mmCIF file of C-alpha atoms in Angstrom:
data_model
loop_
_atom_site.group_PDB
_atom_site.id
_atom_site.type_symbol
_atom_site.label_atom_id
_atom_site.label_comp_id
_atom_site.label_asym_id
_atom_site.label_seq_id
_atom_site.Cartn_x
_atom_site.Cartn_y
_atom_site.Cartn_z
ATOM 1 C CA UNK A 2 -72.708 125.454 115.810
ATOM 2 C CA UNK A 3 -74.315 122.162 117.523
ATOM 3 C CA UNK A 4 -76.673 124.324 119.411
ATOM 4 C CA UNK A 5 -77.797 126.677 116.567
ATOM 5 C CA UNK A 6 -77.988 123.081 114.271
ATOM 6 C CA UNK A 7 -80.509 121.745 117.297
ATOM 7 C CA UNK A 8 -81.921 124.838 116.785
ATOM 8 C CA UNK A 9 -82.624 124.885 113.554
ATOM 9 C CA UNK A 10 -83.699 120.930 113.181
ATOM 10 C CA UNK A 11 -86.742 122.021 115.433
ATOM 11 C CA UNK A 12 -87.654 125.011 113.592
ATOM 12 C CA UNK A 13 -88.004 123.095 110.404
ATOM 13 C CA UNK A 14 -90.177 119.735 112.360
ATOM 14 C CA UNK A 15 -91.991 122.989 113.636
ATOM 15 C CA UNK A 16 -92.730 124.027 110.116
ATOM 16 C CA UNK A 17 -93.149 120.988 108.482
ATOM 17 C CA UNK A 18 -96.170 119.853 111.254
ATOM 18 C CA UNK A 19 -97.956 122.921 110.369
ATOM 19 C CA UNK A 20 -97.359 122.464 107.004
ATOM 20 C CA UNK A 21 -100.109 119.061 107.591
ATOM 21 C CA UNK A 22 -103.163 118.516 108.746
ATOM 22 C CA UNK A 23 -103.403 118.692 112.183
ATOM 23 C CA UNK A 24 -105.650 115.438 112.362
ATOM 24 C CA UNK A 25 -102.696 113.568 110.885
ATOM 25 C CA UNK A 26 -101.016 114.287 114.414
ATOM 26 C CA UNK A 27 -103.858 113.043 116.286
ATOM 27 C CA UNK A 28 -103.413 109.176 116.810
ATOM 28 C CA UNK A 29 -106.893 107.837 118.140
ATOM 29 C CA UNK A 30 -110.170 109.031 117.279
ATOM 30 C CA UNK A 31 -112.244 111.049 120.585
ATOM 31 C CA UNK A 32 -114.260 109.059 123.080
ATOM 32 C CA UNK A 33 -117.430 109.943 124.769
ATOM 33 C CA UNK A 34 -117.391 109.794 128.587
ATOM 34 C CA UNK A 35 -120.163 107.141 128.654
ATOM 35 C CA UNK A 36 -118.782 104.898 126.465
ATOM 36 C CA UNK A 37 -115.397 104.707 128.057
ATOM 37 C CA UNK A 38 -117.276 104.516 131.712
ATOM 38 C CA UNK A 39 -118.626 101.602 129.891
ATOM 39 C CA UNK A 40 -115.564 99.883 128.912
ATOM 40 C CA UNK A 41 -113.988 100.484 132.291
ATOM 41 C CA UNK A 42 -116.538 98.093 133.882
ATOM 42 C CA UNK A 43 -116.718 95.457 131.695
ATOM 43 C CA UNK A 44 -112.879 94.972 131.901
ATOM 44 C CA UNK A 45 -112.794 95.430 135.620
ATOM 45 C CA UNK A 46 -112.688 92.162 137.162
ATOM 46 C CA UNK A 47 -112.619 91.848 141.174
ATOM 47 C CA UNK A 48 -111.258 89.297 143.318
ATOM 48 C CA UNK A 49 -113.762 88.044 146.483
ATOM 49 C CA UNK A 50 -112.246 88.888 150.127
ATOM 50 C CA UNK A 51 -114.335 85.907 151.426
ATOM 51 C CA UNK A 52 -116.561 88.442 153.253
ATOM 52 C CA UNK A 53 -119.710 89.139 151.803
ATOM 53 C CA UNK A 54 -120.123 92.539 153.969
ATOM 54 C CA UNK A 55 -116.779 93.900 152.948
ATOM 55 C CA UNK A 56 -116.887 92.773 149.229
ATOM 56 C CA UNK A 57 -120.502 94.729 149.284
ATOM 57 C CA UNK A 58 -118.486 97.811 150.181
ATOM 58 C CA UNK A 59 -115.826 97.118 147.634
ATOM 59 C CA UNK A 60 -118.454 97.195 144.933
ATOM 60 C CA UNK A 61 -118.132 93.195 144.638
ATOM 61 C CA UNK A 62 -114.633 93.068 145.926
ATOM 62 C CA UNK A 63 -110.660 93.730 144.844
ATOM 63 C CA UNK A 64 -110.517 96.126 142.005
ATOM 64 C CA UNK A 65 -107.892 94.953 138.984
ATOM 65 C CA UNK A 66 -106.008 97.772 137.870
ATOM 66 C CA UNK A 67 -106.486 99.528 140.783
ATOM 67 C CA UNK A 68 -104.747 100.160 144.424
ATOM 68 C CA UNK A 69 -106.754 99.415 147.224
ATOM 69 C CA UNK A 70 -105.094 100.550 150.831
ATOM 70 C CA UNK A 71 -106.572 98.867 153.748
ATOM 71 C CA UNK A 72 -105.621 100.105 157.024
ATOM 72 C CA UNK A 73 -106.064 98.880 160.745
ATOM 73 C CA UNK A 74 -105.127 98.804 164.553
ATOM 74 C CA UNK A 75 -102.566 95.962 165.364
ATOM 75 C CA UNK A 76 -104.262 92.694 166.002
ATOM 76 C CA UNK A 77 -107.786 93.587 163.762
ATOM 77 C CA UNK A 78 -106.404 90.910 161.125
ATOM 78 C CA UNK A 79 -104.795 92.937 157.977
ATOM 79 C CA UNK A 80 -102.317 90.071 157.789
ATOM 80 C CA UNK A 81 -105.350 87.752 157.979
ATOM 81 C CA UNK A 82 -106.731 89.521 154.912
ATOM 82 C CA UNK A 83 -103.865 89.683 153.007
ATOM 83 C CA UNK A 84 -102.919 85.872 153.122
ATOM 84 C CA UNK A 85 -106.854 85.685 152.261
ATOM 85 C CA UNK A 86 -105.921 87.546 149.251
ATOM 86 C CA UNK A 87 -103.071 85.829 147.972
ATOM 87 C CA UNK A 88 -104.758 82.481 148.182
ATOM 88 C CA UNK A 89 -108.016 83.226 146.652
ATOM 89 C CA UNK A 90 -106.636 84.934 143.468
ATOM 90 C CA UNK A 91 -105.692 81.398 142.436
ATOM 91 C CA UNK A 92 -109.337 80.161 142.672
ATOM 92 C CA UNK A 93 -110.824 80.176 139.848
ATOM 93 C CA UNK A 94 -113.243 82.896 138.743
ATOM 94 C CA UNK A 95 -116.820 81.046 139.458
ATOM 95 C CA UNK A 96 -115.414 80.747 143.249
ATOM 96 C CA UNK A 97 -114.681 84.722 143.000
ATOM 97 C CA UNK A 98 -110.628 84.556 142.081
ATOM 98 C CA UNK A 99 -108.838 85.213 139.049
ATOM 99 C CA UNK A 100 -106.798 81.822 138.564
ATOM 100 C CA UNK A 101 -103.590 83.561 138.981
ATOM 101 C CA UNK A 102 -100.617 83.906 141.391
ATOM 102 C CA UNK A 103 -99.565 86.258 143.890
ATOM 103 C CA UNK A 104 -96.767 88.587 145.522
ATOM 104 C CA UNK A 105 -96.664 89.015 148.859
ATOM 105 C CA UNK A 106 -94.207 91.314 149.830
ATOM 106 C CA UNK A 107 -93.804 91.303 154.339
ATOM 107 C CA UNK A 108 -92.007 94.200 155.585
ATOM 108 C CA UNK A 109 -92.777 93.294 159.537
ATOM 109 C CA UNK A 110 -92.457 89.750 159.783
ATOM 110 C CA UNK A 111 -96.096 89.221 159.872
ATOM 111 C CA UNK A 112 -96.292 86.516 157.507
ATOM 112 C CA UNK A 113 -96.983 82.808 158.637
ATOM 113 C CA UNK A 114 -96.406 80.275 156.540
ATOM 114 C CA UNK A 115 -98.803 77.403 159.002
ATOM 115 C CA UNK A 116 -101.557 80.399 158.699
ATOM 116 C CA UNK A 117 -101.207 80.522 154.853
ATOM 117 C CA UNK A 118 -101.570 76.799 154.725
ATOM 118 C CA UNK A 119 -104.758 76.367 156.641
ATOM 119 C CA UNK A 120 -106.233 78.915 154.326
ATOM 120 C CA UNK A 121 -105.414 77.333 151.518
ATOM 121 C CA UNK A 122 -106.666 74.000 152.605
ATOM 122 C CA UNK A 123 -109.704 75.261 153.640
ATOM 123 C CA UNK A 124 -110.320 77.228 149.962
ATOM 124 C CA UNK A 125 -109.519 73.752 148.441
ATOM 125 C CA UNK A 126 -112.138 72.120 149.995
ATOM 126 C CA UNK A 127 -114.713 74.812 149.647
ATOM 127 C CA UNK A 128 -114.159 74.264 145.888
ATOM 128 C CA UNK A 129 -114.478 70.781 146.675
ATOM 129 C CA UNK A 130 -117.652 71.258 148.158
ATOM 130 C CA UNK A 131 -119.206 74.060 145.582
ATOM 131 C CA UNK A 132 -118.272 71.415 142.735
ATOM 132 C CA UNK A 133 -120.199 68.443 144.628
ATOM 133 C CA UNK A 134 -123.280 70.769 144.944
ATOM 134 C CA UNK A 135 -123.092 70.856 141.159
ATOM 135 C CA UNK A 136 -122.791 67.683 141.020
ATOM 136 C CA UNK A 137 -119.270 67.662 139.311
ATOM 137 C CA UNK A 138 -116.490 65.503 139.639
ATOM 138 C CA UNK A 139 -115.038 66.600 143.018
ATOM 139 C CA UNK A 140 -112.008 63.885 142.675
ATOM 140 C CA UNK A 141 -110.882 66.436 139.476
ATOM 141 C CA UNK A 142 -110.982 69.529 141.263
ATOM 142 C CA UNK A 143 -108.409 67.897 144.321
ATOM 143 C CA UNK A 144 -106.344 66.645 141.284
ATOM 144 C CA UNK A 145 -106.153 69.942 140.152
ATOM 145 C CA UNK A 146 -104.925 72.046 143.034
ATOM 146 C CA UNK A 147 -104.192 70.882 146.455
ATOM 147 C CA UNK A 148 -102.724 73.570 149.564
ATOM 148 C CA UNK A 149 -99.092 73.201 148.627
ATOM 149 C CA UNK A 150 -99.780 73.948 145.463
ATOM 150 C CA UNK A 151 -101.646 77.192 146.897
ATOM 151 C CA UNK A 152 -98.132 78.217 148.639
ATOM 152 C CA UNK A 153 -96.045 77.744 145.645
ATOM 153 C CA UNK A 154 -98.036 80.082 143.859
ATOM 154 C CA UNK A 155 -97.389 82.529 146.184
ATOM 155 C CA UNK A 156 -94.100 84.946 145.687
ATOM 156 C CA UNK A 157 -93.034 85.886 149.155
ATOM 157 C CA UNK A 158 -90.587 88.404 149.516
ATOM 158 C CA UNK A 159 -89.386 89.559 153.348
ATOM 159 C CA UNK A 160 -88.322 93.239 153.255
ATOM 160 C CA UNK A 161 -85.917 94.570 156.157
ATOM 161 C CA UNK A 162 -85.275 98.337 155.136
ATOM 162 C CA UNK A 163 -86.971 101.006 153.600
ATOM 163 C CA UNK A 164 -84.032 100.986 150.789
ATOM 164 C CA UNK A 165 -84.683 97.219 149.751
ATOM 165 C CA UNK A 166 -88.720 98.298 149.706
ATOM 166 C CA UNK A 167 -87.684 101.080 147.271
ATOM 167 C CA UNK A 168 -85.192 99.032 144.982
ATOM 168 C CA UNK A 169 -88.390 95.596 145.277
ATOM 169 C CA UNK A 170 -90.791 97.963 143.928
ATOM 170 C CA UNK A 171 -88.265 99.188 140.945
ATOM 171 C CA UNK A 172 -87.984 95.746 139.833
ATOM 172 C CA UNK A 173 -91.584 94.199 140.461
ATOM 173 C CA UNK A 174 -92.230 95.221 136.613
ATOM 174 C CA UNK A 175 -89.305 93.434 135.505
ATOM 175 C CA UNK A 176 -90.478 90.202 137.538
ATOM 176 C CA UNK A 177 -94.183 90.373 136.738
ATOM 177 C CA UNK A 178 -93.310 90.607 132.584
ATOM 178 C CA UNK A 179 -91.386 87.350 133.842
ATOM 179 C CA UNK A 180 -94.557 85.887 135.693
ATOM 180 C CA UNK A 181 -97.110 87.197 133.556
ATOM 181 C CA UNK A 182 -99.405 84.872 135.486
ATOM 182 C CA UNK A 183 -99.711 87.135 138.743
ATOM 183 C CA UNK A 184 -102.825 88.621 139.402
ATOM 184 C CA UNK A 185 -102.237 90.579 142.911
ATOM 185 C CA UNK A 186 -99.090 92.281 144.553
ATOM 186 C CA UNK A 187 -100.284 92.418 148.663
ATOM 187 C CA UNK A 188 -97.750 94.800 150.427
ATOM 188 C CA UNK A 189 -98.100 93.973 154.397
ATOM 189 C CA UNK A 190 -97.345 96.924 155.706
ATOM 190 C CA UNK A 191 -96.578 99.540 153.183
ATOM 191 C CA UNK A 192 -95.403 102.609 155.372
ATOM 192 C CA UNK A 193 -93.577 100.527 158.437
ATOM 193 C CA UNK A 194 -90.200 101.201 157.259
ATOM 194 C CA UNK A 195 -90.840 104.738 156.696
ATOM 195 C CA UNK A 196 -92.473 105.483 160.363
ATOM 196 C CA UNK A 197 -89.416 105.603 162.139
ATOM 197 C CA UNK A 198 -85.289 106.677 161.542
ATOM 198 C CA UNK A 199 -86.638 108.615 158.696
ATOM 199 C CA UNK A 200 -85.569 112.152 159.320
ATOM 200 C CA UNK A 201 -86.381 114.161 156.531
ATOM 201 C CA UNK A 202 -90.203 113.906 156.346
ATOM 202 C CA UNK A 203 -90.657 116.184 153.106
ATOM 203 C CA UNK A 204 -88.215 113.013 151.367
ATOM 204 C CA UNK A 205 -90.404 110.879 153.008
ATOM 205 C CA UNK A 206 -93.348 112.280 151.500
ATOM 206 C CA UNK A 207 -91.839 112.363 148.370
ATOM 207 C CA UNK A 208 -90.397 108.812 148.367
ATOM 208 C CA UNK A 209 -94.244 107.671 149.610
ATOM 209 C CA UNK A 210 -95.913 109.329 146.642
ATOM 210 C CA UNK A 211 -93.358 108.122 144.008
ATOM 211 C CA UNK A 212 -94.320 104.754 145.205
ATOM 212 C CA UNK A 213 -97.917 105.238 144.848
ATOM 213 C CA UNK A 214 -97.442 106.288 141.646
ATOM 214 C CA UNK A 215 -95.292 103.577 140.306
ATOM 215 C CA UNK A 216 -97.733 100.827 142.247
ATOM 216 C CA UNK A 217 -100.540 102.301 140.033
ATOM 217 C CA UNK A 218 -99.153 102.176 137.148
ATOM 218 C CA UNK A 219 -97.925 98.812 137.672
ATOM 219 C CA UNK A 220 -101.643 97.593 138.138
ATOM 220 C CA UNK A 221 -102.796 99.356 135.126
ATOM 221 C CA UNK A 222 -100.417 98.263 132.650
ATOM 222 C CA UNK A 223 -100.256 94.390 134.004
ATOM 223 C CA UNK A 224 -103.939 94.578 135.067
ATOM 224 C CA UNK A 225 -103.560 92.982 138.283
ATOM 225 C CA UNK A 226 -104.677 94.361 141.907
ATOM 226 C CA UNK A 227 -102.261 96.125 144.174
ATOM 227 C CA UNK A 228 -103.255 95.766 147.802
ATOM 228 C CA UNK A 229 -101.481 98.411 150.363
ATOM 229 C CA UNK A 230 -101.761 97.235 153.849
ATOM 230 C CA UNK A 231 -101.370 100.176 156.440
ATOM 231 C CA UNK A 232 -100.677 100.920 160.212
ATOM 232 C CA UNK A 233 -103.360 104.057 161.492
ATOM 233 C CA UNK A 234 -103.425 105.950 164.514
ATOM 234 C CA UNK A 235 -105.629 107.962 166.400
ATOM 235 C CA UNK A 236 -105.977 111.902 165.685
ATOM 236 C CA UNK A 237 -108.443 114.410 166.603
ATOM 237 C CA UNK A 238 -110.149 115.991 163.975
ATOM 238 C CA UNK A 239 -113.388 117.769 163.984
ATOM 239 C CA UNK A 240 -114.202 117.676 167.479
ATOM 240 C CA UNK A 241 -113.744 113.778 168.065
ATOM 241 C CA UNK A 242 -110.635 111.247 168.075
ATOM 242 C CA UNK A 243 -110.826 109.530 165.042
ATOM 243 C CA UNK A 244 -108.579 106.734 163.084
ATOM 244 C CA UNK A 245 -106.474 107.852 160.455
ATOM 245 C CA UNK A 246 -103.466 106.606 158.269
ATOM 246 C CA UNK A 247 -100.251 106.333 160.398
ATOM 247 C CA UNK A 248 -98.682 108.337 157.672
ATOM 248 C CA UNK A 249 -101.205 109.969 155.297
ATOM 249 C CA UNK A 250 -101.128 107.367 152.139
ATOM 250 C CA UNK A 251 -104.870 108.135 151.610
ATOM 251 C CA UNK A 252 -104.342 111.793 151.406
ATOM 252 C CA UNK A 253 -102.175 110.663 147.975
ATOM 253 C CA UNK A 254 -104.787 110.990 145.446
ATOM 254 C CA UNK A 255 -103.395 108.485 143.075
ATOM 255 C CA UNK A 256 -104.739 105.517 144.882
ATOM 256 C CA UNK A 257 -107.858 104.209 144.160
ATOM 257 C CA UNK A 258 -109.756 102.816 147.234
ATOM 258 C CA UNK A 259 -109.143 103.328 151.175
ATOM 259 C CA UNK A 260 -110.800 101.514 153.761
ATOM 260 C CA UNK A 261 -110.207 101.670 157.714
ATOM 261 C CA UNK A 262 -110.808 98.694 159.627
ATOM 262 C CA UNK A 263 -112.357 99.901 163.223
ATOM 263 C CA UNK A 264 -112.377 97.234 165.755
ATOM 264 C CA UNK A 265 -113.829 99.372 168.646
ATOM 265 C CA UNK A 266 -116.698 100.158 166.537
ATOM 266 C CA UNK A 267 -116.689 96.676 164.851
ATOM 267 C CA UNK A 268 -117.209 98.894 161.019
ATOM 268 C CA UNK A 269 -115.257 99.093 158.204
ATOM 269 C CA UNK A 270 -115.114 102.432 156.888
#
């Protein structure tokens, strides 16, 4: 009887829908693609990387509401770039920042507090010099933010296993809802704990795909930037050896931008 009653309820609902004007079931009016593109561009804000060439390649910097994946060989400066972004996001908009805080997820143990302090103090000094150039009160600027303040605005998570990483990704939405001033999430590196000791490769691919989808949703919903730092490997493709992301995160079409830092050729691809 329960199944029959349920079927009758569904049938009655369908009959009610058919008796109404179809327009009554449409929540919003259609929008043409040109207006949609203009709206997206007007709402999109970008964060400087402190490297003019890299900003140009990215169309002005790291985009909010998007996920950017950056790969490179060990020692090329991925962690340095991640720390720089965690500091830059706190700078005012006239300096290329977003005036927000950062979440830094360290899976490799490569984050260095001392280096972060050096970058923070350099950025604060740059702002002071810029304000002096504009004939503004540099003392007021120094009173607003100090190197110590910058470090306190970086929420740091040390992750030691892929299970911890999965749990943290699932927790991020709740954490950011309680810390609405977060404007960037940096994962360094996103695939480290999945590269070894993971026997089920199909499961690994599925987990990484679901993780990417959650991060894309988080970026759009919370209007923040997500940066994934990743390792690369050399593979023989199209008649030559080329750098490729180690776990092919770049093949997951949910991600928006992909960059490979090439130390040998001194290029950013």
